[in-house]
Amino acid sequence: MPAEDPVAALRSVSLRVTKQRIAVLTALAHHPHADVDQLGRIVREDIGSVSTQALYDVLAALSDARLVRRLETGQRARFELRDHAHDHVVCRGCGAVADVERAPLEFPRTHGFRVEESEVLHWGLCPSCGPGDH
């Protein structure tokens, strides 16, 4: 998958191999749930100057190729590698995001749809933002 060999991942989906795409995939392997600002800092430390628009273009290409998942958390969009199926939990207080493993699901055909993928966001408060099971 992208985390292990970004060059092979790009080639597997017929995307041109560029230093920006490699840097974004590598950054997301080490910093899942990063937003564009965070990715920009990480990528610039790795390869030098890259515009914010170039980052958006890279993320759009990687998302379209299904190498990267865009998470809409109600704040800034976050990004992660599509390395395995899982859900997410989002803190309503600070916006922290964490992975939640999911149980295998079987979906019946509904309204003529064949469900191919699902994405679930669970909302709550993290231990730092609210009372809970500490």
Coordinates of C-alpha atoms in Angstrom, one line a residue:
M1 CA 0.0 0.0 0.0
P2 CA 1.1 3.6 -0.1
A3 CA 2.8 3.6 3.3
E4 CA 5.1 0.8 2.3
D5 CA 6.1 2.0 -1.2
P6 CA 4.6 5.2 -2.4
V7 CA 6.2 4.9 -5.9
A8 CA 4.6 1.4 -6.4
A9 CA 1.3 2.8 -5.1
L10 CA 1.3 5.7 -7.5
R11 CA 2.2 3.4 -10.4
S12 CA -0.5 0.9 -9.4
V13 CA -3.2 3.5 -10.1
S14 CA -1.4 5.0 -13.2
L15 CA -0.5 8.3 -11.5
R16 CA 2.7 10.0 -12.5
V17 CA 5.4 9.7 -9.8
T18 CA 6.3 13.1 -8.6
K19 CA 8.3 14.3 -5.5
Q20 CA 5.2 16.1 -4.2
R21 CA 3.0 13.0 -4.4
I22 CA 5.6 10.8 -2.8
A23 CA 6.1 13.4 0.0
V24 CA 2.4 13.6 0.7
L25 CA 1.9 9.8 0.8
T26 CA 5.0 9.6 3.1
A27 CA 3.7 12.4 5.4
L28 CA 0.3 10.7 5.7
A29 CA 1.9 7.4 6.5
H30 CA 3.5 9.0 9.6
H31 CA 0.8 11.7 10.3
P32 CA -2.7 10.3 9.7
H33 CA -5.6 12.7 10.0
A34 CA -3.4 15.6 9.0
D35 CA -5.0 18.8 7.5
V36 CA -3.6 20.7 4.6
D37 CA -1.7 23.1 6.9
Q38 CA 0.0 20.3 8.7
L39 CA 0.8 18.5 5.5
G40 CA 2.2 21.7 4.1
R41 CA 4.7 22.0 6.9
I42 CA 5.7 18.4 6.8
V43 CA 6.1 18.3 3.0
R44 CA 8.1 21.6 2.9
E45 CA 10.5 20.2 5.5
D46 CA 10.9 17.2 3.3
I47 CA 11.2 18.6 -0.2
G48 CA 11.4 22.4 0.2
S49 CA 9.0 24.9 -1.4
V50 CA 5.6 23.7 -2.5
S51 CA 2.5 25.9 -2.8
T52 CA -0.7 25.3 -1.0
Q53 CA -2.5 25.0 -4.3
A54 CA -0.1 22.2 -5.4
L55 CA -0.9 20.4 -2.1
Y56 CA -4.6 20.6 -2.9
D57 CA -4.0 19.4 -6.4
V58 CA -1.9 16.4 -5.1
L59 CA -4.6 15.5 -2.5
A60 CA -7.3 15.7 -5.1
A61 CA -5.4 13.4 -7.5
L62 CA -4.6 10.9 -4.7
S63 CA -8.2 11.0 -3.4
D64 CA -9.6 10.4 -6.9
A65 CA -7.2 7.5 -7.3
R66 CA -8.5 6.2 -3.9
L67 CA -5.0 6.2 -2.3
V68 CA -6.1 8.8 0.2
R69 CA -9.3 9.4 2.1
R70 CA -10.7 12.8 2.8
L71 CA -12.4 13.1 6.2
E72 CA -15.0 15.7 6.6
T73 CA -15.0 16.4 10.4
G74 CA -17.0 19.6 10.4
Q75 CA -13.8 21.6 10.8
R76 CA -10.9 21.5 8.4
A77 CA -10.8 18.5 6.2
R78 CA -8.3 15.8 7.3
F79 CA -6.6 13.2 5.2
E80 CA -5.3 9.7 5.7
L81 CA -4.1 6.8 3.6
R82 CA -6.7 4.3 2.5
D83 CA -4.7 1.4 4.1
H84 CA -7.6 -0.5 5.8
A85 CA -11.3 -0.1 6.4
H86 CA -12.1 1.6 9.7
D87 CA -14.3 4.3 11.3
H88 CA -13.3 7.4 13.1
V89 CA -14.2 9.1 16.4
V90 CA -14.1 12.9 16.5
C91 CA -13.9 15.1 19.6
R92 CA -16.5 17.9 19.5
G93 CA -14.3 19.9 21.9
C94 CA -10.8 20.0 20.4
G95 CA -11.4 18.2 17.0
A96 CA -9.0 15.3 17.8
V97 CA -9.6 12.3 15.5
A98 CA -8.8 8.7 16.2
D99 CA -9.3 5.4 14.3
V100 CA -12.0 3.0 15.5
E101 CA -11.9 -0.6 14.2
R102 CA -15.2 -1.8 12.8
A103 CA -16.9 -5.1 13.0
P104 CA -17.5 -6.7 9.6
L105 CA -20.8 -5.4 8.2
E106 CA -23.2 -7.0 5.8
F107 CA -25.5 -4.6 3.9
P108 CA -28.5 -5.8 2.1
R109 CA -29.3 -4.2 -1.3
T110 CA -31.4 -1.2 -0.4
H111 CA -33.3 0.9 -3.0
G112 CA -31.4 -0.9 -5.7
F113 CA -28.0 0.1 -4.3
R114 CA -25.1 -2.3 -3.9
V115 CA -23.1 -0.8 -1.0
E116 CA -19.4 -0.9 -1.8
E117 CA -18.0 1.2 1.0
S118 CA -19.1 3.0 4.1
E119 CA -17.5 5.7 6.2
V120 CA -18.7 6.4 9.8
L121 CA -17.8 9.3 12.1
H122 CA -18.6 8.8 15.7
W123 CA -18.8 12.1 17.7
G124 CA -18.1 12.7 21.4
L125 CA -15.6 14.2 23.8
C126 CA -12.0 13.0 24.2
P127 CA -10.7 12.5 27.8
S128 CA -9.1 15.9 27.7
C129 CA -12.3 17.8 26.8
G130 CA -14.9 16.2 28.9
P131 CA -15.9 13.8 31.6
G132 CA -15.7 10.2 30.6
D133 CA -14.0 6.9 31.3
H134 CA -10.5 8.0 32.2

